[in-house]
Amino acid sequence: MTGPKMWQVYCFPLCPFSRKVRLVLSEKGVSYELRREYPWSPSEGFHQLNPAGATPVVRWEEKNQTLVDSQAICEFFEETTEKSPLILGTAIARAEIRRLAALFDQSFFRDVTAPLMHEKMTKRVVLRQSPDSGQLRSAMRLAHEHLDYIDWLTDTRRWLAGAQLSLADFAAAAQISVADYLGGIDWNGHEGAHGWYRVIKSRPSFRPLLTEKMEGIPAPSHYADVNA
Ligand SMILES: N[C@@H](CCC(=O)N[C@@H](CS)C(=O)NCC(=O)O)C(=O)O
């Protein structure tokens, strides 16, 4: 990445929406610096930046520009940078990219990432409780259903939304990477999805995410291995 670091990304390592934004910024060659922010223990002034109290927030302090909501943030950089368009093609192709990005941001997050984060991160780091094994089993079962759908997509298309790498791939990979960090992804029986994820995971934009650790939560050994 080139240029001065004018953008700040407020996030914590296991926030999937921040991961989507960081992947997009890296792909587009937009440099940024990280500001650690935990929604459950917000820093002073964070609620002024985002009254909803959620991460990610992207900010250019000198210009007093603040961006909130990962999709709005990705669309902003799509509109303001020329490099690596990620919502591309005809209007119908762009609608398909947005449909899939929303599917992973909303359904995959609700079914898989959010319950895993609650059981394995929030309970451990914030609530000091043990995870509920029933909730974990249910999240992993639903993960298989989502991976089945990715298998089907990769059977019929080069990338998730079609012939081109797009925001849909990064939205999906961002959610899966958090679920994988938390031990919720079992690739058995999902060769198509696994092959697609290995390719995404080996992109330079992914590297900083794979080496970052969430305090108090060790990643499984395969997590950062681009061949695993
Ligand atoms: N639609 C938002 C969702 C952001 C979101 O849910 N962030 C989570 C962390 S991964 C959060 O901050 N949750 C705490 C809260 O909403 O209070 C986006 O895409 O940015």
XYZ file of N, CA and C and ligand atoms in Angstrom:
704
model
N 0.831 -1.196 0.000
C 0.000 0.000 0.000
C 0.867 1.247 0.000
N 0.405 2.252 -0.701
C 1.222 3.449 -0.839
C 0.518 4.653 -0.216
N 1.274 5.750 -0.126
C 0.685 7.017 0.293
C 0.617 7.153 1.800
N 0.401 8.392 2.258
C 0.319 8.612 3.706
C -0.927 7.922 4.272
N -0.822 7.533 5.530
C -1.966 6.850 6.148
C -2.952 7.889 6.649
N -3.922 8.229 5.815
C -4.850 9.266 6.269
C -6.114 8.691 6.905
N -6.442 7.447 6.573
C -7.665 6.853 7.117
C -7.346 6.039 8.362
N -8.252 6.117 9.310
C -8.140 5.276 10.505
C -9.334 4.315 10.512
N -9.059 3.054 10.802
C -10.132 2.052 10.909
C -10.257 1.665 12.376
N -11.407 1.955 12.949
C -11.684 1.610 14.347
C -12.308 0.219 14.368
N -11.616 -0.714 14.992
C -12.125 -2.097 14.993
C -11.382 -2.951 16.008
N -11.857 -4.187 16.165
C -11.138 -5.198 16.955
C -10.869 -6.390 16.030
N -9.883 -7.237 16.349
C -9.424 -8.228 15.372
C -10.501 -9.182 14.853
N -11.486 -9.539 15.681
C -12.453 -10.540 15.236
C -13.771 -9.933 14.765
N -13.771 -8.666 14.378
C -14.993 -8.063 13.828
C -15.045 -8.367 12.326
N -16.004 -9.208 11.889
C -16.025 -9.602 10.480
C -16.283 -8.440 9.525
N -17.068 -7.467 9.972
C -17.388 -6.340 9.077
C -16.165 -5.440 8.882
N -15.362 -5.311 9.933
C -14.105 -4.559 9.806
C -13.160 -5.307 8.881
N -13.174 -6.632 8.960
C -12.314 -7.434 8.071
C -12.706 -7.203 6.619
N -14.013 -7.173 6.351
C -14.451 -6.924 4.971
C -13.910 -5.573 4.498
N -14.054 -4.544 5.342
C -13.585 -3.202 4.979
C -12.066 -3.186 4.786
N -11.346 -3.844 5.671
C -9.876 -3.839 5.575
C -9.409 -4.551 4.313
N -10.083 -5.651 3.958
C -9.720 -6.353 2.720
C -9.948 -5.446 1.520
N -11.079 -4.757 1.511
C -11.398 -3.869 0.389
C -10.386 -2.718 0.307
N -10.056 -2.124 1.443
C -9.074 -1.027 1.440
C -7.732 -1.518 0.890
N -7.300 -2.681 1.343
C -6.016 -3.218 0.877
C -6.053 -3.508 -0.611
N -7.130 -4.141 -1.071
C -7.237 -4.459 -2.504
C -7.170 -3.187 -3.340
N -7.729 -2.118 -2.805
C -7.780 -0.860 -3.546
C -6.531 0.001 -3.327
N -5.594 -0.497 -2.522
C -4.350 0.243 -2.283
C -4.540 1.480 -1.423
N -5.595 1.487 -0.603
C -5.830 2.627 0.306
C -5.163 2.299 1.637
N -4.211 3.133 2.045
C -3.538 2.814 3.304
C -4.337 3.349 4.484
N -4.187 2.659 5.589
C -4.964 3.020 6.776
C -4.180 2.611 8.003
N -4.545 3.225 9.130
C -3.987 2.731 10.385
C -5.125 2.215 11.252
N -4.770 1.278 12.126
C -5.789 0.652 12.962
C -5.927 1.388 14.275
N -7.139 1.599 14.715
C -7.430 2.081 16.064
C -8.233 0.984 16.754
N -7.656 0.412 17.802
C -8.342 -0.676 18.488
C -9.605 -0.137 19.173
N -10.738 -0.768 18.915
C -12.002 -0.340 19.514
C -12.828 -1.578 19.812
N -13.294 -1.692 21.055
C -14.141 -2.821 21.431
C -15.534 -2.277 21.727
N -16.554 -2.681 20.952
C -17.900 -2.121 21.160
C -18.427 -2.333 22.573
N -17.963 -3.415 23.248
C -18.460 -3.691 24.602
C -17.748 -2.849 25.662
N -16.767 -2.111 25.258
C -16.056 -1.241 26.193
C -15.522 -0.039 25.403
N -16.447 0.788 24.920
C -16.060 1.817 23.952
C -15.133 2.874 24.542
N -14.211 3.355 23.728
C -13.324 4.417 24.187
C -14.120 5.733 24.231
N -13.546 6.690 24.956
C -14.227 7.974 25.097
C -14.416 8.600 23.708
N -15.585 9.062 23.437
C -15.812 9.735 22.152
C -16.249 8.809 21.035
N -16.185 7.476 21.261
C -16.541 6.571 20.163
C -18.008 6.729 19.757
N -18.874 6.938 20.746
C -20.303 7.076 20.415
C -20.604 8.360 19.665
N -19.676 9.328 19.737
C -19.872 10.522 18.897
C -19.564 10.194 17.436
N -18.615 9.284 17.227
C -18.297 8.883 15.854
C -19.408 8.004 15.291
N -19.897 7.057 16.098
C -20.991 6.185 15.663
C -21.964 6.004 16.813
N -23.085 6.723 16.778
C -24.065 6.625 17.867
C -24.566 5.202 18.066
N -24.496 4.361 17.026
C -24.927 2.968 17.165
C -23.890 2.154 17.952
N -22.691 2.684 18.124
C -21.682 2.022 18.951
C -21.048 0.799 18.331
N -21.226 0.589 17.027
C -20.705 -0.622 16.381
C -19.427 -0.320 15.601
N -18.623 -1.358 15.441
C -17.456 -1.285 14.555
C -17.826 -1.981 13.248
N -17.254 -1.613 12.110
C -16.161 -0.657 11.964
C -16.657 0.790 11.793
N -15.744 1.697 12.198
C -15.874 3.113 11.840
C -14.595 3.459 11.092
N -14.726 4.167 9.998
C -13.557 4.605 9.239
C -13.547 6.122 9.254
N -12.383 6.688 9.573
C -12.353 8.134 9.783
C -11.105 8.745 9.183
N -11.254 9.940 8.638
C -10.112 10.770 8.227
C -10.167 11.986 9.136
N -9.328 11.924 10.172
C -9.430 12.897 11.263
C -9.238 14.332 10.787
N -8.187 14.560 9.971
C -7.875 15.932 9.545
C -9.041 16.555 8.778
N -9.758 15.734 8.029
C -10.890 16.260 7.247
C -12.210 16.161 8.001
N -12.159 15.577 9.192
C -13.365 15.332 9.991
C -14.426 14.554 9.196
N -13.957 13.549 8.436
C -14.884 12.689 7.699
C -14.995 11.349 8.418
N -16.235 10.948 8.691
C -16.454 9.690 9.398
C -17.412 8.819 8.594
N -17.027 7.568 8.395
C -17.859 6.624 7.643
C -18.267 5.483 8.572
N -19.535 5.116 8.496
C -20.075 4.075 9.364
C -20.863 3.080 8.520
N -20.832 1.833 8.907
C -21.514 0.698 8.267
C -20.635 0.154 7.147
N -20.279 -1.122 7.277
C -19.284 -1.685 6.353
C -19.712 -1.587 4.889
N -21.011 -1.771 4.625
C -21.420 -1.712 3.223
C -21.303 -0.275 2.697
N -21.752 0.702 3.510
C -21.635 2.109 3.108
C -20.160 2.471 2.910
N -19.306 1.929 3.768
C -17.867 2.230 3.678
C -17.292 1.644 2.378
N -17.638 0.388 2.102
C -17.124 -0.256 0.870
C -17.630 0.481 -0.364
N -18.880 0.894 -0.340
C -19.439 1.615 -1.505
C -18.741 2.969 -1.669
N -18.416 3.627 -0.546
C -17.714 4.907 -0.607
C -16.372 4.742 -1.328
N -15.609 3.720 -0.952
C -14.296 3.543 -1.589
C -14.434 3.032 -3.029
N -15.521 2.310 -3.282
C -15.784 1.881 -4.657
C -15.993 3.110 -5.554
N -16.676 4.099 -4.986
C -17.000 5.299 -5.775
C -15.841 6.283 -5.854
N -14.900 6.211 -4.931
C -13.869 7.244 -4.867
C -12.467 6.752 -5.249
N -12.313 5.456 -5.517
C -11.000 4.979 -5.969
C -11.175 4.262 -7.314
N -10.157 4.378 -8.134
C -10.252 3.744 -9.463
C -9.744 2.314 -9.456
N -8.763 2.065 -8.577
C -8.098 0.765 -8.590
C -9.030 -0.366 -8.123
N -8.918 -1.514 -8.762
C -9.618 -2.739 -8.350
C -11.100 -2.549 -8.059
N -11.912 -2.256 -9.080
C -13.355 -2.201 -8.829
C -13.856 -3.553 -8.319
N -14.717 -3.509 -7.327
C -15.216 -4.755 -6.721
C -16.730 -4.892 -6.826
N -17.403 -3.833 -7.298
C -18.841 -3.920 -7.605
C -18.924 -3.560 -9.085
N -18.743 -4.581 -9.923
C -18.445 -4.292 -11.329
C -19.343 -5.080 -12.277
N -19.325 -4.657 -13.548
C -20.126 -5.341 -14.564
C -21.429 -4.614 -14.829
N -22.363 -5.329 -15.428
C -23.659 -4.745 -15.766
C -24.459 -4.496 -14.484
N -25.573 -3.786 -14.609
C -26.416 -3.517 -13.431
C -26.882 -4.830 -12.801
N -27.177 -5.812 -13.638
C -27.664 -7.097 -13.101
C -26.517 -7.832 -12.388
N -25.313 -7.696 -12.931
C -24.150 -8.326 -12.285
C -23.849 -7.630 -10.949
N -23.997 -6.313 -10.925
C -23.740 -5.572 -9.672
C -24.788 -5.920 -8.608
N -26.029 -6.126 -9.064
C -27.092 -6.517 -8.117
C -26.781 -7.891 -7.510
N -26.210 -8.778 -8.309
C -25.861 -10.125 -7.815
C -24.713 -10.030 -6.789
N -23.755 -9.154 -7.056
C -22.655 -8.955 -6.095
C -23.225 -8.454 -4.766
N -24.134 -7.475 -4.856
C -24.712 -6.901 -3.618
C -25.592 -7.928 -2.900
N -26.307 -8.752 -3.660
C -27.144 -9.791 -3.026
C -26.274 -10.726 -2.190
N -25.185 -11.173 -2.782
C -24.336 -12.130 -2.068
C -23.612 -11.474 -0.897
N -23.167 -10.234 -1.078
C -22.516 -9.538 0.045
C -23.510 -9.444 1.207
N -24.764 -9.112 0.898
C -25.789 -9.005 1.951
C -26.068 -10.370 2.581
N -26.057 -11.421 1.762
C -26.298 -12.775 2.291
C -25.259 -13.125 3.361
N -23.998 -12.829 3.072
C -22.957 -13.161 4.050
C -22.957 -12.185 5.224
N -23.146 -10.904 4.945
C -23.196 -9.906 6.036
C -24.357 -10.185 6.984
N -25.469 -10.648 6.429
C -26.668 -10.783 7.266
C -26.909 -12.242 7.676
N -27.135 -13.124 6.701
C -27.527 -14.500 7.077
C -26.364 -15.301 7.666
N -25.211 -15.257 6.991
C -24.075 -16.024 7.528
C -23.702 -15.477 8.903
N -23.701 -14.138 9.028
C -23.365 -13.535 10.325
C -24.361 -13.991 11.389
N -25.659 -13.905 11.082
C -26.696 -14.279 12.064
C -26.595 -15.760 12.436
N -26.383 -16.624 11.432
C -26.426 -18.074 11.664
C -25.139 -18.628 12.260
N -24.008 -18.063 11.854
C -22.721 -18.700 12.176
C -21.793 -17.769 12.972
N -21.421 -16.636 12.368
C -20.377 -15.802 12.991
C -20.831 -15.233 14.335
N -22.045 -14.674 14.376
C -22.501 -14.030 15.618
C -22.607 -15.034 16.773
N -23.256 -16.217 16.563
C -23.279 -17.159 17.686
C -21.896 -17.642 18.113
N -20.994 -17.855 17.137
C -19.633 -18.276 17.518
C -18.935 -17.171 18.304
N -19.103 -15.926 17.856
C -18.473 -14.798 18.565
C -19.028 -14.702 19.989
N -20.346 -14.898 20.105
C -20.945 -14.793 21.437
C -20.431 -15.904 22.353
N -20.481 -17.140 21.844
C -20.106 -18.284 22.687
C -18.608 -18.340 22.980
N -17.777 -18.013 21.979
C -16.335 -18.256 22.146
C -15.526 -16.991 22.401
N -16.100 -15.824 22.119
C -15.354 -14.579 22.355
C -15.988 -13.786 23.502
N -17.237 -13.350 23.309
C -17.866 -12.488 24.328
C -17.943 -13.196 25.678
N -18.364 -14.467 25.659
C -18.480 -15.183 26.936
C -17.115 -15.318 27.612
N -16.090 -15.516 26.807
C -14.753 -15.711 27.385
C -14.142 -14.397 27.858
N -14.207 -13.395 26.997
C -13.465 -12.153 27.261
C -14.272 -11.176 28.121
N -15.586 -11.147 27.924
C -16.390 -10.121 28.600
C -17.193 -10.720 29.762
N -17.911 -11.815 29.508
C -18.854 -12.330 30.503
C -18.241 -13.349 31.454
N -17.069 -13.861 31.094
C -16.404 -14.909 31.909
C -17.337 -16.100 32.134
N -17.943 -16.568 31.045
C -18.822 -17.747 31.118
C -18.297 -18.805 30.154
N -18.785 -20.042 30.344
C -18.379 -21.104 29.415
C -19.315 -21.104 28.220
N -18.792 -21.536 27.064
C -19.660 -21.612 25.891
C -20.725 -22.696 26.040
N -21.838 -22.483 25.371
C -22.934 -23.450 25.360
C -22.712 -24.379 24.167
N -22.504 -25.678 24.456
C -22.135 -26.582 23.365
C -23.273 -26.759 22.362
N -24.502 -26.645 22.805
C -25.652 -26.754 21.891
C -25.637 -25.611 20.870
N -25.356 -24.410 21.341
C -25.288 -23.244 20.433
C -24.145 -23.412 19.434
N -23.019 -23.941 19.920
C -21.866 -24.145 19.027
C -22.191 -25.178 17.956
N -22.850 -26.258 18.368
C -23.223 -27.303 17.396
C -24.165 -26.748 16.339
N -25.119 -25.945 16.796
C -26.082 -25.374 15.854
C -25.378 -24.430 14.866
N -24.431 -23.613 15.357
C -23.701 -22.699 14.454
C -22.898 -23.503 13.436
N -22.293 -24.598 13.881
C -21.467 -25.387 12.956
C -22.325 -26.130 11.938
N -23.522 -26.545 12.356
C -24.436 -27.195 11.413
C -24.866 -26.196 10.334
N -25.185 -24.978 10.789
C -25.598 -23.955 9.819
C -24.421 -23.549 8.924
N -23.205 -23.594 9.476
C -22.024 -23.284 8.648
C -21.954 -24.267 7.484
N -22.250 -25.564 7.756
C -22.232 -26.564 6.671
C -23.226 -26.200 5.572
N -24.399 -25.706 5.973
C -25.403 -25.332 4.956
C -24.893 -24.178 4.099
N -24.265 -23.200 4.743
C -23.719 -22.068 3.967
C -22.567 -22.537 3.074
N -21.742 -23.455 3.594
C -20.628 -23.956 2.770
C -21.148 -24.778 1.592
N -22.271 -25.483 1.795
C -22.899 -26.204 0.668
C -23.239 -25.204 -0.443
N -23.770 -24.072 -0.040
C -24.159 -23.065 -1.041
C -22.916 -22.510 -1.758
N -21.837 -22.302 -1.011
C -20.589 -21.834 -1.647
C -20.054 -22.909 -2.594
N -20.167 -24.189 -2.199
C -19.760 -25.284 -3.105
C -20.508 -25.156 -4.423
N -21.817 -24.936 -4.306
C -22.646 -24.836 -5.516
C -22.222 -23.624 -6.355
N -21.995 -22.489 -5.689
C -21.578 -21.288 -6.436
C -20.254 -21.534 -7.153
N -19.296 -22.140 -6.452
C -17.974 -22.330 -7.053
C -17.977 -23.433 -8.120
N -19.001 -24.281 -8.082
C -19.167 -25.286 -9.147
C -19.567 -24.628 -10.455
N -20.332 -23.544 -10.326
C -20.947 -22.954 -11.514
C -20.282 -21.652 -11.932
N -19.434 -21.087 -11.075
C -18.845 -19.780 -11.366
C -17.363 -19.772 -10.986
N -16.618 -18.852 -11.590
C -15.200 -18.712 -11.257
C -15.047 -18.121 -9.848
N -15.776 -17.062 -9.576
C -15.811 -16.441 -8.238
C -17.254 -16.483 -7.742
N -17.516 -16.067 -6.527
C -18.856 -16.289 -5.963
C -19.969 -15.615 -6.753
N -19.717 -14.390 -7.244
C -20.806 -13.679 -7.923
C -20.721 -13.805 -9.441
N -19.699 -14.450 -9.955
C -19.587 -14.568 -11.408
C -18.142 -14.740 -11.838
N -17.835 -14.175 -13.006
C -16.513 -14.397 -13.594
C -15.410 -13.574 -12.920
N -15.809 -12.518 -12.216
C -14.808 -11.612 -11.634
C -14.785 -11.693 -10.106
N -13.599 -11.489 -9.573
C -13.455 -11.329 -8.118
C -14.229 -10.071 -7.716
N -15.007 -10.154 -6.640
C -15.855 -9.011 -6.286
C -16.005 -8.878 -4.776
N -16.759 -7.857 -4.400
C -17.049 -7.630 -2.983
C -17.704 -8.849 -2.340
N -18.463 -9.630 -3.123
C -19.114 -10.825 -2.570
C -18.066 -11.785 -1.996
N -16.947 -11.946 -2.698
C -15.895 -12.851 -2.218
C -15.310 -12.359 -0.894
N -15.100 -11.042 -0.807
C -14.484 -10.519 0.417
C -15.464 -10.510 1.593
N -16.753 -10.251 1.309
C -17.759 -10.296 2.381
C -17.826 -11.715 2.945
N -17.840 -12.708 2.054
C -17.915 -14.103 2.493
C -16.650 -14.508 3.242
N -15.497 -14.181 2.666
C -14.233 -14.607 3.280
C -14.024 -13.933 4.638
N -14.508 -12.708 4.789
C -14.361 -12.000 6.071
C -15.128 -12.746 7.164
N -16.369 -13.157 6.845
C -17.170 -13.895 7.844
C -16.527 -15.251 8.137
N -16.143 -15.959 7.072
C -15.579 -17.299 7.261
C -14.283 -17.237 8.064
N -13.475 -16.202 7.835
C -12.188 -16.129 8.539
C -12.387 -15.990 10.055
N -13.422 -15.261 10.459
C -13.689 -15.127 11.901
C -14.223 -16.458 12.445
N -15.139 -17.059 11.697
C -15.676 -18.360 12.129
C -14.548 -19.394 12.225
N -13.605 -19.338 11.282
C -12.481 -20.285 11.266
C -11.559 -20.038 12.466
N -11.296 -18.772 12.755
C -10.468 -18.425 13.930
C -11.094 -19.034 15.191
N -12.431 -19.034 15.226
C -13.128 -19.510 16.421
C -13.431 -21.009 16.364
N -12.834 -21.700 15.391
C -12.949 -23.162 15.322
C -14.275 -23.653 14.782
N -15.015 -22.787 14.069
C -16.361 -23.170 13.631
C -16.461 -23.654 12.201
N -15.325 -23.785 11.504
C -15.395 -24.208 10.097
C -14.759 -25.585 9.932
N -15.550 -26.497 9.387
C -15.055 -27.840 9.074
C -15.213 -28.009 7.561
N -14.084 -28.087 6.834
C -14.133 -28.112 5.370
C -14.469 -29.487 4.806
N -14.577 -30.497 5.668
C -14.878 -31.847 5.171
C -16.112 -31.853 4.297
N -15.971 -32.369 3.080
C -17.117 -32.434 2.173
C -17.365 -31.145 1.413
N -16.473 -30.161 1.570
C -16.676 -28.869 0.886
C -15.446 -28.490 0.062
N -15.068 -29.390 -0.860
C -13.835 -29.150 -1.633
C -13.910 -27.848 -2.431
N -15.072 -27.591 -3.047
C -15.215 -26.380 -3.867
C -15.026 -25.124 -3.032
N -15.743 -25.050 -1.921
C -15.658 -23.876 -1.038
C -14.241 -23.747 -0.471
N -13.649 -24.894 -0.121
C -12.308 -24.872 0.479
C -11.271 -24.344 -0.523
N -11.382 -24.814 -1.763
C -10.453 -24.361 -2.808
C -10.576 -22.858 -3.030
N -11.808 -22.384 -3.091
C -12.051 -20.928 -3.257
C -11.450 -20.155 -2.076
N -11.674 -20.645 -0.839
C -11.188 -19.919 0.342
C -9.656 -19.888 0.380
N -9.026 -21.012 -0.022
C -7.549 -21.036 -0.037
C -6.988 -19.965 -0.960
N -7.651 -19.774 -2.094
C -7.179 -18.768 -3.061
C -7.321 -17.358 -2.475
N -8.466 -17.082 -1.897
C -8.713 -15.753 -1.291
C -7.728 -15.518 -0.138
N -7.564 -16.555 0.665
C -6.730 -16.451 1.867
C -5.261 -16.183 1.521
N -4.849 -16.587 0.319
C -3.440 -16.385 -0.032
C -3.198 -15.026 -0.693
N -4.219 -14.197 -0.817
C -4.005 -12.858 -1.381
C -3.273 -11.984 -0.360
N -2.408 -11.081 -0.840
C -1.680 -10.214 0.102
C -2.608 -9.430 1.032
N -3.790 -9.071 0.555
C -4.713 -8.290 1.396
C -5.140 -9.064 2.645
N -5.047 -10.397 2.581
C -5.481 -11.229 3.714
C -4.417 -11.369 4.803
N -3.161 -11.140 4.381
C -2.052 -11.468 5.284
C -2.158 -10.792 6.666
N -2.420 -9.467 6.711
C -2.474 -8.835 8.043
C -3.555 -9.438 8.939
N -4.632 -9.920 8.344
C -5.710 -10.497 9.156
C -5.282 -11.829 9.758
N -4.488 -12.578 8.995
C -4.105 -13.919 9.450
C -3.064 -13.892 10.560
N -2.319 -12.791 10.636
C -1.271 -12.735 11.664
C -1.748 -12.014 12.928
N -2.917 -11.418 12.853
C -3.416 -10.656 14.003
C -4.095 -11.569 15.016
N -3.867 -11.298 16.266
C -4.456 -12.149 17.315
C -5.439 -11.348 18.159
N -6.486 -12.040 18.577
C -7.423 -11.450 19.538
C -6.944 -11.846 20.930
N -6.779 -10.856 21.787
C -6.273 -11.116 23.132
C -7.135 -12.156 23.842
N -6.476 -13.130 24.440
C -7.183 -14.132 25.247
C -7.806 -15.249 24.434
N -7.721 -15.177 23.103
C -8.332 -16.227 22.281
C -7.316 -16.719 21.250
N -6.677 -17.856 21.521
C -5.705 -18.371 20.557
C -6.399 -18.899 19.301
N -5.768 -18.696 18.142
C -6.328 -19.218 16.891
C -5.859 -20.658 16.717
N -6.676 -21.510 16.085
C -6.203 -22.875 15.821
C -5.006 -22.849 14.867
N -4.185 -23.901 14.895
C -2.923 -23.864 14.149
C -3.134 -23.732 12.638
N -4.224 -24.272 12.093
C -4.422 -24.224 10.638
C -4.846 -22.830 10.160
N -5.289 -21.970 11.107
C -5.955 -20.727 10.730
C -5.123 -19.845 9.796
N -3.840 -19.670 10.140
C -3.010 -18.750 9.371
C -2.245 -19.447 8.240
N -2.463 -20.768 8.107
C -1.732 -21.527 7.087
C -2.482 -21.421 5.748
N -1.862 -20.767 4.767
C -2.579 -20.532 3.509
C -2.781 -21.820 2.695
N -2.093 -22.886 3.070
C -2.305 -24.158 2.373
C -3.330 -25.049 3.061
N -3.764 -24.635 4.243
C -4.692 -25.495 5.007
C -6.137 -25.203 4.661
N -24.214 -3.467 9.606
C -23.025 -3.154 10.357
C -22.847 -4.208 11.442
C -21.674 -3.898 12.362
C -21.671 -4.812 13.577
O -22.627 -5.547 13.890
N -20.551 -4.750 14.314
C -20.434 -5.522 15.524
C -19.024 -6.041 15.727
S -18.645 -7.296 14.562
C -20.689 -4.610 16.716
O -20.073 -3.580 16.845
N -21.620 -5.017 17.577
C -21.890 -4.304 18.773
C -23.104 -3.478 18.681
O -23.735 -3.426 17.613
O -23.401 -2.843 19.699
C -21.826 -3.108 9.408
O -21.891 -3.749 8.360
O -20.863 -2.381 9.691
